[in-house]
Amino acid sequence: MTHTGTAAERIGRHRRGDYQRGRHSLRRHIRQLFDTALRYRERLSGSEWADRYGVIPKGTGAEHGPVTLYGYQRGLVDAMCDPSIPLVTVLKAARVGYTRCATLAIGYHLHQEVALCAVAQPTIPDAEDFGGSEIAPMLRETPVLARLQRPGRKGEKPDKATFHQLANGALVRTVGAASDDAFRRYSARFQFADEVDGDGWTPGANTQGDKLTLFWTRGETFWNRKQVRGSTPLIEETSRIWKLWHQSDQRRYFVPCPQCGEMQYLDWGGPDQVHGLKWRLTEDGKLNDVWYVGTCGCIIEERHKVWMDAQGEWRPTATPRTPDHVGFHLWTGMSLNPNAAWRVIVQEWLDALEDPATLVQPFVNLRLGKPYKAVHGKALDSHRLTERLEDYGAEVPARVRLLTAGTDVQAGVTHPRIEVAVYGWGAGSECWLIGHWVIAGDPGQTAVWAELDALLRRGFQRADGRTMRIEATTIDSGGHHTAETYQFANEHRHRRVWAIKGRSEQKGERGRIWPTKPSSKLGRVWYMIGGNAARDWAYGSLAVEDPGPRHVHFPALPPTGSRAIDDEFFTQLTRERLSVNRHGYTEWIKPKGAHEAGVCFVYAYVALCGLQAVSQRFVNAVKTDGAPASSSPDAGATGTPATDPSQSPPQAQPPQTQPRPAPKPTPRRRRIGRRAIRGR
């Protein structure tokens, strides 16, 4: 049958039976549409989609291939993909598979929901890395998503690492929260905010407001918008994810006890709690055995963890402030990863106790998934410190291994002076105040500096008759009488007398305390120190109540010439306060009243950091002599356990050096023409 001519001519050429054949053809094609384009799409949950379609791409982890979710991950993925839950907050540790769950949820919304997705990382480099190392491999190696990728066409720009658009209309973009432009000129129904405790999420001076709120406005045009925000917490006072989690229903993963069947959630516990991880050490201090004591009182071995994980369920433990706001807490002890075994976690805690100043907070954040409670001067009661006054039995206690001094220069008409505090340091950076001297007089006069020199040269007696001398001294040069301070420090540099100045630290920055190299100008040498980090450590040590690492002792009878260690001294010691400003940064507030006792303590600790930068010998001198058997890191510095005070640590010995062998003499050469012949 031809298809030319007018409509009337074409109708006139129709024959009997043509409509019958056309009707069958039409029915057949309609039925094919119901099997393809008009086919009803089965509604899958997030975990069901992951089981059926999920793939771990090569190069994104230790394993690759089809996804197998742990029990606790299934409920998390289901909540991330449930359209009836608008807000999901995840308070997480490391090694729990959170990133994998997040990429599966993004893949679900691209394939199942056909949604506009946006992922916000703290910074633009983070966004580019996440888009290139997580999103792109998932789209490339997940079959149902690979079929939806658009073929490259001539004249069209290819997708970037931060932008991927699929043939079904879904797209995903990754942005950096540090830039205010990240939350403009686009819409997104599914939003994923990652690492919200990062600095990139902190509002700047010219920011329109809270960046999570700005991100949430990108979905205002969708009635079913959804936002997932997750992060590893940092400091409790400034942690965004910690505050958001407390506004949620605070779900925890309850598992049955293999002995009695009672439902409970696994927790780290602590020395003052019956339940939690417990362990036993050998006589030489090595980890011997690890087990878990449930809230039911039963002893649970780790071999039951796989069965418990499969039988568990997420249960809310609080009433959310906002309806349908779901929160999850994940810590490393829940994971079935071999590197998350209970024995591994306990060993990491014991290792952290050897350097509590730098390793306890990462353990609390990355293993327990909790914020670190910075217990500083604002939480201290100066009257409670007076209860620590004790009799040393000598000017220097037996456990002190080295001495440092912190010096502050004060000018003024009424009371010009130089104040010096001498502290002794032992194992685990346990410290003892030896004395605090006030040298009255104008620091512009030579006599005052001569008196300071005599104090720094004097010896301090131990009970065994030995004399200890100050190993290093720091003097603040950023305030008064800068020229005199530089001159004194340069003249006595051979005795490790260092001029210091606080580094300019913006937005609550915490840098390294001691610089890699000194600053100099016109023959003057000084060291730019990290004041915030130094104060964090020093004032945090005052909150350690039990004798042991980082505990601070005070003498009831200081040496001759020292000021009295009384209520006024402790008031000065605790006068500086840690404050959280409106942008979420923590800053040390300089008080109006006298606070030289606290400043000199901080400078004495800075001098210790300077010594440790000079030689490994001083690092070994304050190293912890073995780790204790049990403790809890949840309370920050106050949770640090004590070593046995009855054991006096050995004095640090300088490293032994092997004498170098004498070099062999090189034979003399004599030249014969163009040839060089070695002498016989």
XYZ file of C-alpha atoms in Angstrom:
680
model
C 0.000 0.000 0.000
C 1.410 3.364 -1.014
C 1.257 6.390 1.237
C 1.158 9.092 -1.456
C -1.750 11.280 -2.533
C -4.460 13.069 -0.609
C -6.207 11.658 2.424
C -9.298 10.770 0.378
C -7.187 8.922 -2.177
C -5.401 6.942 0.513
C -8.708 5.967 2.157
C -10.060 4.883 -1.238
C -7.192 2.453 -1.674
C -7.999 0.608 1.570
C -9.016 -3.051 1.206
C -10.872 -5.489 3.428
C -8.543 -6.920 6.094
C -6.211 -3.943 6.296
C -7.773 -2.712 9.565
C -7.642 -6.199 11.042
C -3.896 -6.457 10.493
C -3.344 -2.944 11.787
C -5.326 -3.622 14.927
C -3.212 -6.628 15.826
C -0.054 -4.636 15.209
C -1.314 -1.802 17.387
C -2.157 -4.150 20.236
C 1.244 -5.809 19.995
C 3.092 -2.491 20.195
C 0.970 -1.280 23.113
C 1.728 -4.459 25.035
C 5.441 -3.904 24.345
C 5.151 -0.410 25.820
C 3.777 -1.856 29.051
C 6.786 -4.155 29.192
C 9.280 -1.327 28.579
C 8.519 2.399 28.863
C 5.110 2.025 30.586
C 6.224 -0.790 32.850
C 5.413 -0.201 36.516
C 8.671 0.299 38.389
C 8.895 -1.818 41.490
C 9.290 0.287 44.597
C 12.510 -0.684 46.374
C 13.895 0.392 49.705
C 17.436 1.717 49.876
C 18.923 -1.538 51.164
C 16.982 -3.592 48.579
C 18.288 -1.368 45.788
C 21.824 -1.758 47.152
C 21.486 -5.558 47.263
C 20.155 -5.704 43.693
C 22.112 -2.986 41.899
C 24.843 -1.724 44.229
C 28.471 -2.129 43.167
C 31.706 -1.168 44.918
C 33.877 0.326 42.149
C 37.508 -0.636 41.763
C 39.963 1.731 43.361
C 37.536 3.129 45.942
C 38.355 0.733 48.772
C 39.993 -2.500 49.800
C 37.262 -4.531 48.060
C 35.251 -4.233 44.860
C 32.234 -5.966 43.384
C 28.611 -6.414 44.524
C 27.636 -4.642 47.731
C 27.049 -6.578 50.947
C 25.673 -4.402 53.729
C 26.179 -5.008 57.441
C 23.079 -5.142 59.585
C 23.447 -1.642 61.017
C 24.150 -0.223 57.531
C 20.834 -1.484 56.146
C 18.751 0.686 58.432
C 20.967 3.676 57.719
C 20.645 3.320 53.928
C 16.877 2.795 54.227
C 16.523 6.056 56.166
C 18.688 7.917 53.648
C 16.364 6.752 50.845
C 12.996 7.011 52.640
C 11.013 9.935 51.120
C 8.939 10.274 54.292
C 12.034 11.278 56.335
C 13.122 14.829 55.430
C 16.129 15.142 57.775
C 18.787 12.545 58.593
C 21.722 13.318 60.917
C 24.607 10.858 61.270
C 27.090 11.202 64.140
C 29.848 8.883 63.024
C 33.287 7.513 63.699
C 35.756 6.064 61.182
C 35.719 2.542 59.688
C 31.913 2.276 59.742
C 31.243 2.401 55.960
C 29.445 5.733 56.030
C 30.832 6.992 52.698
C 29.738 3.781 50.980
C 26.221 4.160 52.373
C 26.126 7.777 51.177
C 27.155 6.915 47.602
C 24.555 4.126 47.506
C 21.880 6.608 48.595
C 22.963 9.004 45.844
C 22.817 6.193 43.272
C 19.340 5.253 44.517
C 18.028 8.785 43.990
C 19.592 9.020 40.531
C 18.058 5.731 39.356
C 14.963 5.095 41.450
C 13.752 8.616 42.263
C 15.187 10.438 39.206
C 16.034 13.371 41.459
C 18.242 16.437 41.326
C 21.025 15.703 43.826
C 23.647 17.945 45.415
C 26.623 16.963 47.564
C 28.299 19.661 49.676
C 31.828 19.028 50.936
C 33.681 21.467 53.240
C 35.958 22.882 50.496
C 36.119 22.963 46.711
C 39.128 20.558 46.582
C 37.141 18.150 48.771
C 34.207 18.435 46.357
C 36.403 17.756 43.329
C 37.999 14.776 45.049
C 34.633 13.288 46.097
C 33.145 13.769 42.640
C 36.137 12.255 40.886
C 36.947 9.400 43.283
C 33.463 8.364 44.485
C 30.669 9.628 42.199
C 32.323 9.090 38.806
C 33.427 5.465 39.493
C 29.962 4.637 40.846
C 28.281 5.946 37.687
C 30.787 4.154 35.492
C 30.726 0.705 37.142
C 27.113 0.385 38.364
C 25.319 -1.189 35.357
C 21.908 0.477 35.855
C 23.589 3.874 36.147
C 26.124 3.306 33.379
C 23.246 2.776 30.917
C 21.889 6.195 31.869
C 25.060 8.122 31.176
C 24.720 10.450 28.197
C 26.951 9.757 25.188
C 29.339 12.502 24.304
C 28.058 14.715 21.468
C 30.006 17.032 19.299
C 29.800 20.591 20.552
C 28.620 19.646 24.073
C 30.831 20.109 27.099
C 31.641 16.788 28.805
C 30.611 16.244 32.429
C 33.077 17.516 35.014
C 34.143 15.800 38.220
C 31.724 18.073 40.089
C 28.751 17.721 37.716
C 27.134 14.606 36.220
C 23.844 14.600 34.286
C 22.093 11.384 33.258
C 19.872 10.604 30.297
C 16.778 10.155 32.508
C 16.960 13.771 33.704
C 18.618 13.100 37.063
C 21.849 14.861 37.937
C 24.329 15.162 40.795
C 26.632 18.077 41.527
C 29.296 18.444 44.209
C 30.103 21.842 45.716
C 32.424 23.259 48.354
C 30.674 24.834 51.343
C 33.572 27.228 51.960
C 32.394 29.296 48.980
C 29.119 31.184 49.397
C 28.466 30.696 45.673
C 28.029 26.979 46.416
C 24.429 27.595 47.495
C 23.188 29.735 44.620
C 21.596 29.313 41.189
C 20.483 25.670 41.362
C 17.842 23.412 42.891
C 18.284 20.057 44.578
C 15.689 17.696 46.048
C 18.199 15.302 47.637
C 20.984 17.044 49.552
C 23.996 15.418 51.153
C 26.076 17.582 53.525
C 29.353 15.887 54.424
C 31.748 16.624 57.318
C 29.722 19.554 58.623
C 32.172 20.018 61.507
C 34.829 21.080 58.985
C 35.972 24.691 58.839
C 34.408 25.121 55.406
C 30.942 25.040 56.994
C 31.746 27.887 59.386
C 30.088 31.171 58.310
C 32.493 33.936 57.348
C 32.265 37.648 57.997
C 30.228 38.326 54.832
C 28.237 35.076 54.770
C 24.456 35.338 54.515
C 23.957 32.979 57.456
C 24.251 29.380 58.518
C 25.472 27.383 55.533
C 23.402 24.295 56.278
C 20.317 26.512 56.234
C 21.418 28.042 52.925
C 21.896 24.539 51.541
C 18.412 23.540 52.744
C 16.858 26.468 50.817
C 18.071 24.902 47.543
C 15.184 22.439 47.880
C 12.369 24.844 48.738
C 10.578 24.203 45.434
C 10.233 20.470 46.193
C 7.494 19.238 48.505
C 9.536 16.107 49.276
C 13.011 17.612 49.704
C 15.476 15.666 51.816
C 18.803 16.461 53.482
C 21.354 14.042 54.949
C 24.106 15.582 57.076
C 26.888 13.571 58.593
C 30.255 14.222 60.167
C 32.884 13.048 62.580
C 32.558 15.373 65.607
C 35.466 17.472 66.851
C 35.207 19.781 69.893
C 32.000 19.550 71.923
C 31.617 23.305 72.359
C 31.684 23.987 68.614
C 30.514 20.700 67.054
C 27.624 21.237 64.641
C 26.882 17.558 64.144
C 26.713 17.033 67.930
C 24.062 19.754 68.268
C 22.103 18.458 65.278
C 22.177 14.912 66.623
C 20.725 16.073 69.947
C 17.858 17.662 67.994
C 17.038 14.293 66.365
C 15.459 11.145 67.774
C 19.003 9.820 68.580
C 18.688 6.298 67.245
C 21.074 3.593 68.436
C 21.581 0.098 67.100
C 20.176 -2.393 69.621
C 21.463 -5.964 69.401
C 20.464 -9.081 71.377
C 22.758 -10.535 74.004
C 23.868 -14.012 72.825
C 23.532 -15.293 76.413
C 20.170 -13.971 77.608
C 18.683 -12.236 74.545
C 18.279 -8.811 76.191
C 18.325 -5.997 73.595
C 21.030 -3.370 74.181
C 23.362 -1.150 72.194
C 27.125 -1.617 72.322
C 29.052 1.220 73.935
C 32.639 1.922 74.946
C 31.713 2.151 78.624
C 34.300 3.374 81.131
C 36.013 2.639 84.424
C 33.006 3.904 86.393
C 30.511 1.811 84.394
C 29.866 -1.904 84.670
C 29.180 -2.399 80.956
C 31.470 -1.740 78.014
C 34.764 -3.025 76.653
C 37.046 -4.510 79.293
C 40.561 -5.864 78.995
C 43.421 -7.458 80.867
C 47.148 -6.739 80.543
C 50.066 -9.093 80.969
C 52.750 -8.517 83.591
C 54.917 -6.664 81.084
C 52.048 -4.302 80.151
C 50.955 -5.907 76.875
C 47.317 -6.462 75.945
C 46.275 -9.986 76.884
C 42.491 -10.352 76.528
C 39.486 -8.208 75.509
C 35.779 -8.840 76.102
C 32.502 -6.955 76.417
C 30.251 -6.782 79.455
C 26.642 -6.067 78.536
C 24.156 -4.000 80.503
C 22.568 -7.332 81.390
C 25.801 -8.396 83.111
C 26.662 -11.134 80.622
C 30.158 -11.484 79.177
C 30.059 -11.223 75.376
C 32.872 -12.408 73.146
C 33.600 -10.739 69.834
C 32.929 -13.922 67.872
C 29.213 -13.277 68.495
C 29.312 -9.802 66.914
C 28.368 -11.021 63.409
C 25.243 -12.767 64.721
C 24.337 -9.800 66.922
C 24.707 -7.387 63.992
C 22.380 -9.456 61.807
C 19.701 -9.568 64.547
C 19.874 -5.893 65.532
C 17.556 -2.974 64.873
C 17.667 0.823 65.126
C 15.600 2.285 67.955
C 15.018 5.958 68.815
C 16.102 6.987 72.307
C 14.788 10.571 72.394
C 11.973 12.787 71.126
C 13.116 14.878 68.138
C 12.830 18.646 68.360
C 11.728 18.707 64.713
C 9.204 16.052 63.589
C 10.614 13.279 61.373
C 14.217 14.250 62.197
C 16.090 10.935 62.402
C 19.557 10.650 63.913
C 22.084 7.777 63.950
C 25.214 7.239 66.039
C 27.920 4.988 64.580
C 31.115 4.110 66.428
C 33.920 1.821 65.338
C 33.089 -0.988 67.771
C 29.902 -1.736 65.773
C 31.761 -2.427 62.530
C 32.612 -5.922 61.306
C 35.743 -4.629 59.589
C 38.835 -6.570 60.760
C 40.571 -3.269 61.539
C 37.648 -2.387 63.807
C 38.013 -5.435 66.053
C 37.632 -4.775 69.774
C 41.234 -5.751 70.423
C 42.443 -3.238 67.835
C 40.343 -0.459 69.378
C 41.597 -1.151 72.907
C 45.202 -1.231 71.704
C 44.712 2.156 70.030
C 43.406 3.512 73.326
C 46.428 2.204 75.202
C 48.695 3.774 72.594
C 46.835 7.069 72.973
C 47.553 7.091 76.702
C 51.273 7.309 75.941
C 50.695 10.733 74.379
C 47.358 11.944 75.763
C 47.911 15.549 74.702
C 47.751 14.679 71.005
C 46.218 11.184 70.683
C 43.241 11.074 73.060
C 41.110 13.527 71.075
C 41.582 11.675 67.743
C 40.590 8.455 69.512
C 37.415 10.014 70.936
C 36.483 11.554 67.569
C 37.506 8.813 65.131
C 36.844 5.665 67.165
C 34.018 6.535 69.562
C 32.292 8.966 67.200
C 31.890 11.502 70.003
C 33.047 15.094 70.416
C 36.036 15.801 72.591
C 35.113 17.732 75.694
C 37.750 20.426 76.063
C 37.809 20.975 79.826
C 39.692 24.254 80.150
C 39.782 27.201 82.513
C 36.105 28.010 82.100
C 35.150 24.779 83.891
C 37.714 25.054 86.692
C 37.119 26.194 90.233
C 40.197 27.916 91.644
C 39.197 26.928 95.192
C 39.324 23.246 94.275
C 42.926 23.638 93.135
C 43.932 24.718 96.635
C 43.125 21.170 97.752
C 46.062 19.947 95.659
C 48.682 21.671 97.787
C 51.148 19.046 98.954
C 54.481 18.678 100.664
C 57.178 17.763 98.146
C 59.728 16.905 100.844
C 62.271 18.986 98.930
C 62.361 21.827 96.431
C 62.007 19.313 93.583
C 59.997 16.049 93.897
C 61.710 12.774 93.111
C 59.711 12.069 89.954
C 60.689 15.297 88.187
C 62.994 14.693 85.219
C 63.600 18.220 83.915
C 62.779 21.870 84.676
C 61.537 24.687 82.422
C 60.654 28.314 83.149
C 58.040 30.658 81.706
C 58.620 34.407 81.982
C 56.287 37.371 81.506
C 57.394 41.008 81.392
C 55.034 43.645 82.806
C 55.437 47.429 82.591
C 53.416 50.204 84.163
C 53.689 53.032 86.592
C 52.277 51.282 89.632
C 53.909 47.866 89.605
C 56.497 47.138 86.854
C 57.955 43.661 87.225
C 59.105 40.378 85.675
C 57.300 37.219 86.761
C 58.883 33.772 86.431
C 57.325 30.342 87.027
C 59.449 27.192 87.216
C 57.778 23.848 86.510
C 59.126 20.311 86.721
C 58.110 17.649 84.213
C 57.869 13.886 84.622
C 56.499 10.821 82.871
C 53.417 11.471 80.721
C 54.005 15.245 81.027
C 52.933 15.146 84.655
C 54.114 18.461 86.052
C 54.924 20.078 89.387
C 55.014 23.788 90.116
C 58.364 24.460 91.785
C 57.810 28.134 92.499
C 56.625 31.476 91.131
C 58.909 34.515 91.516
C 58.007 38.168 91.135
C 61.045 40.387 90.377
C 59.926 43.911 91.187
C 61.437 46.823 89.295
C 61.470 48.560 85.955
C 62.351 46.037 83.202
C 64.080 48.891 81.437
C 66.804 48.765 84.094
C 69.760 46.388 83.888
C 69.515 45.381 87.559
C 66.139 43.720 87.049
C 67.479 41.544 84.228
C 70.559 40.694 86.286
C 68.269 39.403 89.033
C 66.384 37.334 86.450
C 69.695 35.909 85.215
C 70.661 34.897 88.753
C 67.311 33.126 89.240
C 67.658 31.182 85.984
C 71.188 30.090 86.958
C 70.301 28.835 90.445
C 69.942 25.145 91.266
C 67.015 23.383 92.903
C 67.563 20.583 95.397
C 66.020 17.123 95.344
C 65.497 14.981 98.425
C 68.420 12.753 97.416
C 70.778 15.743 97.425
C 71.014 16.128 93.663
C 70.770 19.588 92.128
C 68.605 20.248 89.088
C 68.845 23.317 86.868
C 66.479 24.928 84.405
C 66.857 23.370 80.953
C 65.016 26.053 78.959
C 63.295 29.406 79.475
C 60.806 31.307 77.315
C 60.194 35.066 77.638
C 57.241 36.827 76.060
C 58.499 39.544 73.701
C 55.147 40.562 72.265
C 54.213 42.949 75.067
C 56.403 45.318 77.034
C 60.119 46.074 76.766
C 60.612 44.149 73.552
C 64.126 45.449 72.890
C 65.394 44.485 76.350
C 63.796 41.041 76.002
C 65.510 40.394 72.669
C 68.848 41.532 74.035
C 68.626 39.298 77.120
C 67.516 36.271 75.079
C 70.253 36.723 72.476
C 72.952 37.059 75.138
C 71.822 33.854 76.890
C 70.768 31.783 73.893
C 73.464 29.225 74.715
C 71.480 28.425 77.899
C 68.278 27.973 75.865
C 66.722 31.284 76.831
C 64.266 31.961 74.010
C 62.231 35.043 73.168
C 58.730 34.096 71.996
C 55.806 35.875 70.414
C 52.268 34.627 69.825
C 51.390 33.844 66.224
C 48.402 35.648 64.702
C 45.741 32.921 64.603
C 42.525 33.741 62.780
C 39.164 32.006 63.204
C 40.244 29.966 66.211
C 43.164 28.396 64.356
C 45.218 25.776 66.201
C 48.695 25.451 64.719
C 51.839 23.747 65.930
C 53.063 25.172 69.226
C 56.787 25.390 68.434
C 57.862 26.608 64.979
C 60.144 24.655 62.682
C 62.605 27.544 62.608
C 63.031 30.881 64.445
C 62.287 34.336 63.075
C 65.021 36.946 62.892
C 65.506 40.579 61.957
C 68.468 42.898 62.486
C 70.225 40.338 64.672
C 67.196 39.707 66.864
C 65.924 36.132 67.108
C 62.535 35.049 68.380
C 60.085 32.129 68.009
C 56.487 32.500 66.786
C 54.420 30.088 68.901
C 50.882 28.723 68.622
C 49.242 30.323 71.642
C 45.808 28.737 71.236
C 47.114 25.183 71.164
C 49.490 25.878 74.055
C 46.662 27.239 76.190
C 44.421 24.316 75.230
C 47.003 21.885 76.548
C 48.104 23.809 79.644
C 44.683 24.802 80.938
C 43.275 21.418 79.941
C 45.892 19.814 82.183
C 44.537 21.723 85.177
C 41.315 19.731 84.825
C 43.116 16.381 85.254
C 42.226 15.487 88.829
C 43.986 12.142 89.292
C 47.788 12.054 89.693
C 49.405 10.742 86.554
C 49.901 11.990 82.992
C 49.193 15.739 82.639
C 48.240 16.174 86.286
C 49.530 19.425 87.821
C 50.888 19.446 91.404
C 51.353 22.516 93.606
C 53.739 22.967 96.574
C 52.487 23.859 100.006
C 55.944 25.318 100.823
C 57.610 26.807 97.703
C 61.357 27.627 97.651
C 62.772 30.758 99.254
C 61.928 33.908 97.319
C 58.837 32.495 95.634
C 55.486 34.114 96.142
C 52.925 32.228 98.225
C 50.803 29.673 96.398
C 47.505 30.974 97.733
C 43.984 31.782 96.586
C 45.166 34.810 94.605
C 47.657 32.641 92.708
C 44.994 30.086 91.757
C 42.603 32.868 90.740
C 45.224 34.182 88.316
C 45.939 30.646 87.116
C 42.301 30.076 86.084
C 41.319 33.595 85.009
C 41.616 33.082 81.240
C 38.440 31.667 79.721
C 37.670 29.769 76.536
C 34.755 31.357 74.694
C 32.761 30.388 71.602
C 32.111 33.390 69.348
C 29.096 33.897 67.099
C 30.799 32.168 64.167
C 31.429 28.985 66.169
C 35.164 29.477 66.792
C 36.734 28.947 70.186
C 38.887 31.812 71.410
C 40.792 32.497 74.604
C 39.535 35.695 76.163
C 42.206 37.920 77.683
C 40.885 39.010 81.090
C 41.240 42.488 82.528
C 42.514 41.244 85.874
C 45.974 39.885 86.596
C 46.584 36.462 85.072
C 50.378 36.180 85.067
C 50.265 32.857 86.949
C 48.385 31.264 84.063
C 50.498 32.930 81.377
C 53.762 31.775 82.956
C 52.425 28.215 83.178
C 51.606 28.297 79.448
C 55.073 29.666 78.632
C 56.752 26.970 80.748
C 54.922 24.349 78.706
C 56.006 26.122 75.492
C 59.612 25.848 76.730
C 59.084 22.085 77.107
C 57.842 21.936 73.495
C 60.951 23.829 72.437
C 63.154 21.295 74.204
C 61.372 18.418 72.511
C 61.987 20.074 69.147
C 65.689 20.348 69.972
C 66.394 16.735 70.955
C 64.695 13.350 71.150
C 66.229 13.018 74.605
C 63.682 15.462 76.004
C 60.839 13.656 74.231
C 61.855 10.413 75.925
C 62.202 12.180 79.283
C 58.456 12.872 79.537
C 57.237 9.732 77.810
C 54.696 7.640 79.698
C 56.193 4.633 81.508
C 53.639 2.029 80.357
C 49.909 2.332 79.877
C 47.256 1.602 82.525
C 44.695 -1.137 82.106
C 41.399 0.700 81.869
C 40.008 4.153 81.485
C 37.427 6.204 79.653
C 38.257 8.942 77.169
C 34.752 10.356 77.085
C 35.409 13.106 79.590
C 38.367 14.541 77.735
C 41.370 15.384 79.843
C 39.699 14.358 83.068
C 39.450 10.762 81.891
C 43.196 10.248 81.640
C 44.185 7.552 84.113
C 47.064 7.697 86.517
C 50.208 5.678 86.504
C 51.450 4.103 89.712
C 52.708 7.054 91.830
C 54.800 4.747 93.969
C 57.135 3.964 91.096
C 59.796 6.564 90.527
C 60.630 6.776 86.815
C 64.260 6.393 85.834
C 66.151 9.464 84.794
C 66.457 9.933 81.052
C 69.895 9.091 79.762
C 71.442 10.710 76.706
C 71.660 8.411 73.705
C 74.864 6.482 73.327
C 76.822 7.178 70.177
C 79.161 4.690 68.574
C 82.643 6.017 67.734
C 83.239 6.313 64.049
C 86.057 4.214 62.606
C 89.067 6.140 61.470
C 88.986 6.771 57.719
C 91.450 4.868 55.596
C 94.216 7.044 54.178
C 93.863 7.822 50.512
C 96.932 6.763 48.522
C 98.888 9.616 47.052
C 98.772 9.959 43.321
C 101.575 10.902 40.977
C 100.998 11.823 37.388
C 102.898 10.357 34.483
C 101.834 12.158 31.350
C 98.079 11.735 31.009
C 97.902 8.728 33.313
C 97.291 8.886 37.057
C 99.005 6.034 38.899
C 98.147 5.355 42.541
C 101.120 5.256 44.905
C 102.179 1.913 46.164
